[in-house]
Coordinates of C-alpha atoms and ligand atoms in Angstrom, one line a residue:
X14 CA -14.6 11.5 -16.5
X15 CA -10.8 11.7 -16.9
X16 CA -10.5 8.1 -18.0
X17 CA -10.4 6.6 -21.5
X18 CA -10.3 2.9 -22.3
X19 CA -9.1 1.4 -25.6
X20 CA -9.5 -2.3 -26.3
X21 CA -6.2 -3.0 -28.0
X22 CA -6.6 -6.8 -28.4
X23 CA -10.1 -8.1 -27.9
X24 CA -9.0 -11.8 -28.0
X25 CA -6.3 -11.4 -25.5
X26 CA -8.4 -8.9 -23.5
X27 CA -5.7 -6.3 -23.4
X28 CA -6.8 -2.8 -22.7
X29 CA -5.0 0.5 -22.7
X30 CA -6.2 2.8 -19.9
X31 CA -5.6 6.5 -20.1
X32 CA -6.1 8.9 -17.1
X33 CA -5.7 12.5 -18.1
X34 CA -6.5 16.2 -17.7
X35 CA -5.1 19.3 -19.4
X36 CA -1.8 19.1 -17.4
X37 CA -0.8 15.5 -17.4
X38 CA -1.6 12.1 -18.8
X39 CA -0.7 8.6 -17.7
X40 CA -1.3 5.3 -19.5
X41 CA -1.5 1.8 -18.2
X42 CA -1.8 -1.6 -19.9
X43 CA -3.6 -4.5 -18.1
X44 CA -1.0 -6.8 -19.8
X45 CA 1.8 -7.0 -17.2
X46 CA 0.0 -4.3 -15.1
X47 CA 2.4 -1.8 -16.7
X48 CA 2.8 1.9 -17.1
X49 CA 3.4 2.7 -20.8
X50 CA 3.3 6.5 -20.8
X51 CA 3.4 9.5 -18.4
X52 CA 3.3 12.9 -19.9
X53 CA 3.7 16.1 -17.9
X54 CA 2.5 18.7 -20.4
X55 CA 4.1 17.5 -23.6
X56 CA 7.0 15.9 -21.9
X57 CA 7.1 12.1 -22.0
X58 CA 9.0 10.9 -19.0
X59 CA 8.9 7.1 -19.3
X60 CA 10.6 4.9 -22.0
X61 CA 8.7 2.9 -24.5
X62 CA 6.1 3.5 -27.2
X63 CA 3.0 5.5 -26.0
X64 CA 0.7 5.2 -28.9
X65 CA -1.4 2.1 -29.4
X66 CA 0.0 1.0 -32.8
X67 CA 1.8 -2.3 -32.3
X68 CA 1.9 -1.7 -28.6
X69 CA 1.0 -5.2 -27.5
X70 CA 3.6 -6.8 -29.8
X71 CA 6.2 -4.3 -28.6
X72 CA 5.7 -5.1 -24.9
X73 CA 5.5 -8.9 -25.6
X74 CA 9.0 -8.7 -27.3
X75 CA 10.6 -6.0 -25.1
X76 CA 13.4 -7.9 -23.1
X77 CA 13.7 -5.1 -20.5
X78 CA 10.3 -5.5 -19.0
X79 CA 9.5 -1.8 -19.7
X80 CA 7.0 -0.5 -17.1
X81 CA 5.8 -3.9 -16.0
X82 CA 4.8 -5.2 -12.6
X83 CA 7.4 -7.8 -11.7
X84 CA 7.0 -10.8 -9.4
X85 CA 6.6 -12.8 -7.5
X86 CA 10.2 -11.9 -6.9
X87 CA 11.8 -8.8 -8.3
X88 CA 15.6 -9.5 -8.4
X89 CA 17.8 -12.5 -9.0
X90 CA 17.7 -15.6 -6.8
X91 CA 21.1 -17.3 -7.0
X92 CA 20.9 -20.5 -9.0
X93 CA 17.1 -20.3 -8.8
X94 CA 17.3 -22.4 -5.7
X95 CA 16.4 -21.8 -2.1
X96 CA 15.3 -23.5 1.1
X97 CA 12.3 -22.5 3.2
X98 CA 11.1 -24.3 6.3
X99 CA 13.5 -27.1 5.6
X100 CA 12.2 -27.8 2.1
X101 CA 14.3 -27.1 -1.1
X102 CA 12.8 -25.4 -4.0
X103 CA 14.2 -25.3 -7.6
X104 CA 12.9 -22.5 -9.7
X105 CA 13.1 -21.8 -13.4
X106 CA 16.7 -20.7 -14.3
X107 CA 15.8 -18.0 -16.8
X108 CA 18.9 -15.7 -16.3
X109 CA 22.1 -17.8 -16.8
X110 CA 21.8 -20.2 -13.8
X111 CA 19.6 -17.7 -11.8
X112 CA 16.0 -17.0 -11.4
X113 CA 15.2 -13.4 -12.5
X114 CA 11.8 -11.6 -12.0
X115 CA 10.3 -14.8 -10.6
X116 CA 10.6 -16.5 -14.0
X117 CA 8.8 -16.2 -17.3
X118 CA 5.3 -16.8 -16.0
X119 CA 5.5 -13.9 -13.6
X120 CA 3.2 -11.0 -13.2
X121 CA 4.9 -9.2 -16.1
X122 CA 3.4 -11.8 -18.5
X123 CA -0.2 -11.8 -17.2
X124 CA -3.2 -10.1 -18.6
X125 CA -5.2 -9.0 -15.6
X126 CA -8.8 -8.2 -14.8
X127 CA -9.3 -4.7 -13.5
X128 CA -11.8 -2.2 -12.2
X129 CA -11.7 1.5 -12.4
X130 CA -12.6 3.6 -9.4
X131 CA -13.0 7.2 -10.5
X132 CA -13.0 9.9 -7.8
X133 CA -12.5 12.8 -10.2
X134 CA -9.0 14.0 -9.5
X135 CA -7.9 10.6 -8.2
X136 CA -8.4 7.5 -10.3
X137 CA -7.6 3.9 -9.2
X138 CA -7.0 1.0 -11.5
X139 CA -7.6 -2.0 -9.3
X140 CA -6.1 -5.2 -10.8
X141 CA -6.8 -8.7 -9.5
X142 CA -4.8 -11.7 -10.3
X143 CA -3.1 -14.8 -8.9
X144 CA 0.2 -16.5 -9.0
X145 CA 0.2 -20.3 -9.0
X146 CA 2.9 -22.5 -7.6
X147 CA 2.5 -24.9 -10.6
X148 CA 3.4 -22.0 -12.9
X149 CA 6.5 -20.6 -11.2
X150 CA 7.5 -23.4 -8.8
X151 CA 7.6 -21.2 -5.7
X152 CA 5.6 -22.6 -2.8
X153 CA 2.0 -21.4 -2.3
X154 CA -0.6 -19.8 -4.5
X155 CA -0.9 -16.0 -4.1
X156 CA -4.1 -14.0 -4.5
X157 CA -3.2 -10.5 -5.2
X158 CA -4.4 -7.0 -6.0
X159 CA -2.2 -4.4 -7.5
X160 CA -3.7 -0.9 -7.4
X161 CA -2.3 1.8 -9.7
X162 CA -3.6 5.2 -8.5
X163 CA -3.1 8.4 -10.3
X164 CA -3.6 11.7 -8.6
X165 CA -4.0 14.3 -11.3
X166 CA -3.6 17.3 -9.0
X167 CA -0.4 16.0 -7.3
X168 CA 1.1 14.4 -10.4
X169 CA 1.5 11.3 -8.3
X170 CA 1.4 7.6 -9.2
X171 CA 1.0 5.3 -6.3
X172 CA 1.3 1.5 -6.5
X173 CA -0.3 -0.6 -3.7
X174 CA 0.3 -4.4 -3.6
X175 CA -2.1 -6.5 -1.4
X176 CA -1.5 -10.2 -1.3
X177 CA -2.1 -13.4 0.6
X178 CA -0.5 -16.8 0.1
X179 CA -1.8 -20.4 0.7
X180 CA 1.7 -21.5 2.0
X181 CA 4.8 -19.8 3.4
X182 CA 6.5 -18.4 0.3
X183 CA 8.7 -15.5 -1.0
X184 CA 7.0 -12.4 -2.3
X185 CA 9.0 -9.4 -3.5
X186 CA 7.1 -7.5 -6.2
X187 CA 8.3 -4.3 -7.8
X188 CA 7.6 -2.1 -10.9
X189 CA 10.1 -1.8 -13.8
X190 CA 9.4 1.7 -15.0
X191 CA 12.3 3.4 -16.8
X192 CA 12.4 7.2 -16.5
X193 CA 14.1 9.8 -18.6
X194 CA 13.0 13.3 -17.7
X195 CA 14.6 15.0 -20.7
X196 CA 12.9 16.1 -23.8
X197 CA 15.1 13.8 -25.8
X198 CA 15.4 10.3 -24.5
X199 CA 19.0 9.8 -25.7
X200 CA 20.8 9.9 -22.3
X201 CA 20.3 10.2 -18.6
X202 CA 23.8 11.6 -18.1
X203 CA 22.6 15.0 -16.8
X204 CA 20.1 13.6 -14.2
X205 CA 21.1 14.3 -10.6
X206 CA 20.5 11.9 -7.7
X207 CA 19.2 14.2 -5.0
X208 CA 20.0 11.9 -2.1
X209 CA 23.3 12.8 -0.6
X210 CA 23.8 9.2 0.5
X211 CA 24.1 6.8 -2.4
X212 CA 25.3 3.5 -1.1
X213 CA 25.2 0.5 -3.3
X214 CA 25.7 -3.2 -2.6
X215 CA 28.5 -4.7 -4.7
X216 CA 27.6 -7.6 -7.0
X217 CA 29.8 -10.7 -7.7
X218 CA 30.7 -11.4 -11.4
X219 CA 27.5 -13.4 -11.7
X220 CA 25.3 -10.3 -10.8
X221 CA 24.4 -11.7 -7.3
X222 CA 24.8 -9.5 -4.3
X223 CA 28.0 -10.6 -2.6
X224 CA 28.1 -8.8 0.7
X225 CA 26.0 -6.5 2.9
X226 CA 29.0 -4.1 3.1
X227 CA 28.1 -1.2 0.9
X228 CA 30.1 1.1 -1.3
X229 CA 29.4 4.8 -0.6
X230 CA 29.5 6.4 -4.0
X231 CA 29.5 9.9 -2.6
X232 CA 32.6 9.1 -0.5
X233 CA 34.3 7.3 -3.3
X234 CA 33.8 10.2 -5.8
X235 CA 34.0 13.1 -3.2
X236 CA 30.7 14.5 -4.5
X237 CA 27.6 15.2 -2.5
X238 CA 25.2 15.2 -5.4
X239 CA 25.9 12.8 -8.2
X240 CA 24.9 12.9 -11.8
X241 CA 24.6 9.6 -13.6
X242 CA 27.5 10.9 -15.7
X243 CA 29.6 11.2 -12.5
X244 CA 28.8 7.6 -11.7
X245 CA 29.4 6.3 -15.2
X246 CA 32.8 8.1 -15.3
X247 CA 33.7 7.3 -11.7
X248 CA 36.1 4.4 -12.6
X249 CA 34.6 2.4 -9.8
X250 CA 35.1 -1.3 -10.6
X251 CA 31.5 -2.2 -9.9
X252 CA 30.3 0.4 -12.4
X253 CA 32.9 -0.6 -15.0
X254 CA 32.0 -4.2 -14.7
X255 CA 28.3 -3.6 -15.4
X256 CA 28.7 -0.6 -17.7
X257 CA 26.6 1.4 -15.3
X258 CA 24.3 0.6 -12.4
X259 CA 22.4 -2.6 -11.9
X260 CA 22.7 -2.5 -8.1
X261 CA 20.6 -2.4 -5.0
X262 CA 21.0 0.8 -2.9
X263 CA 20.1 1.3 0.7
X264 CA 17.1 3.6 1.3
X265 CA 18.0 5.5 4.5
X266 CA 15.0 7.8 4.3
X267 CA 12.6 5.6 2.3
X268 CA 12.7 8.2 -0.4
X269 CA 14.8 8.6 -3.5
X270 CA 14.9 11.6 -5.8
X271 CA 16.3 12.2 -9.3
X272 CA 16.0 15.4 -11.2
X273 CA 17.0 17.2 -14.4
X274 CA 16.7 21.0 -14.9
X275 CA 12.9 20.9 -15.2
X276 CA 11.5 18.0 -13.4
X277 CA 12.1 15.8 -10.3
X278 CA 10.8 12.3 -9.8
X279 CA 10.4 11.6 -6.1
X280 CA 9.9 8.0 -5.1
X281 CA 8.6 7.1 -1.6
X282 CA 8.3 3.6 -0.4
X283 CA 7.9 1.4 2.6
X284 CA 10.6 -0.9 1.2
X285 CA 14.2 -0.9 2.5
X286 CA 16.0 -1.0 -0.9
X287 CA 15.9 0.4 -4.4
X288 CA 17.5 -1.3 -7.4
X289 CA 18.8 1.3 -9.8
X290 CA 19.3 -0.1 -13.3
X291 CA 20.7 2.2 -16.0
X292 CA 19.8 0.2 -19.1
X293 CA 23.4 -1.0 -19.7
X294 CA 24.6 -2.8 -22.8
X295 CA 21.5 -2.5 -24.9
X296 CA 21.4 -5.1 -27.6
X297 CA 17.8 -4.7 -28.6
X298 CA 17.6 -2.3 -31.4
X299 CA 14.8 0.3 -31.0
X300 CA 16.0 3.5 -32.6
X301 CA 12.5 4.7 -33.1
X302 CA 12.0 5.2 -29.4
X303 CA 15.7 6.2 -28.7
X304 CA 16.3 3.1 -26.7
X305 CA 20.1 3.0 -26.4
X306 CA 22.4 2.3 -23.5
X307 CA 21.9 4.8 -20.6
X308 CA 18.7 6.2 -22.1
X309 CA 16.7 5.4 -19.0
X310 CA 16.9 4.5 -15.3
X311 CA 14.7 2.3 -13.1
X312 CA 13.9 2.9 -9.4
X313 CA 12.8 -0.6 -8.4
X314 CA 11.6 -0.5 -4.7
X315 CA 12.0 -3.9 -3.2
X316 CA 13.7 -6.1 -0.6
X317 CA 17.3 -6.7 -1.5
X318 CA 17.6 -9.3 -4.3
X319 CA 18.5 -12.8 -3.1
X320 CA 17.5 -11.8 0.4
X321 CA 16.7 -15.5 1.1
X322 CA 20.4 -16.3 0.8
X323 CA 21.6 -13.2 2.6
X324 CA 19.2 -13.3 5.6
X325 CA 17.9 -16.9 5.6
X326 CA 14.8 -17.4 7.8
X327 CA 14.8 -13.6 8.5
X328 CA 14.6 -12.6 4.8
X329 CA 12.1 -9.7 4.5
X330 CA 10.5 -11.3 1.4
X331 CA 9.2 -14.3 3.3
X332 CA 5.4 -14.1 3.3
X333 CA 3.7 -16.4 5.8
X334 CA 0.7 -18.5 4.9
X335 CA -2.5 -16.5 5.5
X336 CA -0.7 -13.3 6.4
X337 CA -1.9 -10.1 4.7
X338 CA 0.9 -8.5 2.6
X339 CA 0.6 -4.8 1.9
X340 CA 3.3 -2.5 0.4
X341 CA 3.1 0.9 -1.1
X342 CA 5.4 2.8 -3.4
X343 CA 4.7 6.1 -5.1
X344 CA 6.4 8.3 -7.7
X345 CA 5.6 12.0 -7.7
X346 CA 6.7 14.5 -10.3
X347 CA 7.7 17.9 -9.1
X348 CA 8.0 20.7 -11.6
X349 CA 11.2 22.7 -11.0
X350 CA 10.4 25.5 -13.5
Ligands
LIG25 C1 16.8 -5.4 -14.0 C2 18.2 -5.9 -13.9 C3 18.6 -6.9 -14.8 C4 17.9 -7.0 -16.2 C5 16.5 -6.5 -16.1 C6 15.8 -6.2 -17.5 O1 16.0 -6.2 -13.2 O2 18.6 -6.2 -12.6 O3 20.0 -7.0 -15.0 O4 18.6 -6.5 -17.2 O5 16.3 -5.4 -15.3

């Protein structure tokens, strides 16, 4: 059986779940339904500590939500306020005046029940949990399952979200994994975005999406394939302002690929957007794990942040009462050499 379970904190019921064979190994925590390690051979490709010592405390304190399932709403909602079906809702303002990640009581902070379905080469960790209106002040209670599947033969991690709400609400979950495909985690400068269309949505000074008119970074820089270094050094005001990327990008092909010389991570999703965050302005000191600015990047598949203000009643994140929500995003590692 390619699964190992370690009870890290019996009181809090936090378990570390390892799925492995001789080629690769992936580790999940039921606290925040997070990925905490993914090794291809000896190469660790996600940021954060991957051994169990002090792991719980680390992830409780980590301000960047390393590897966590985020929701009910992935990005920022301007001023933490919105209107739905004529009713106004005021959410927690946990990011300046905004609501970020659905607030502090979101999925990232929950310890979830889970079951393992072991089919040999393919293992599912099936988490069950709920989001309550009284905890995050969104309308409706949501029953949800998050399935983390690892396919050992394909080196493919697939996330499925299944949910149902008791009232019309907003639901826009995502995962906050940070990749660095290099042997050393110091920088992502050399990573190449393999999509030849990288269009981002500009943010206002307050980090909220300002317009649906995109900036095409390939056109702006005159480069077909961009390294993160090209982007950091592009001089584009949006990049300067945020010291990197913290922007939604349009997914024309529902796939997004980033590689270094050895490995490629290929994301596939049914979502329309991906938020790419490049760990800008790090003020949380973790030298032991080489967590410094630009030492990792996220590929957060979701609806565009603040879609409720951008699209109103047509916002893709609106989940109707009783409607079945299902969304799938996968990350696959291709070995280049
Ligand atoms: C992403 C970003 C935010 C924040 C967080 C940890 O969601 O959009 O700016 O820093 O990660």
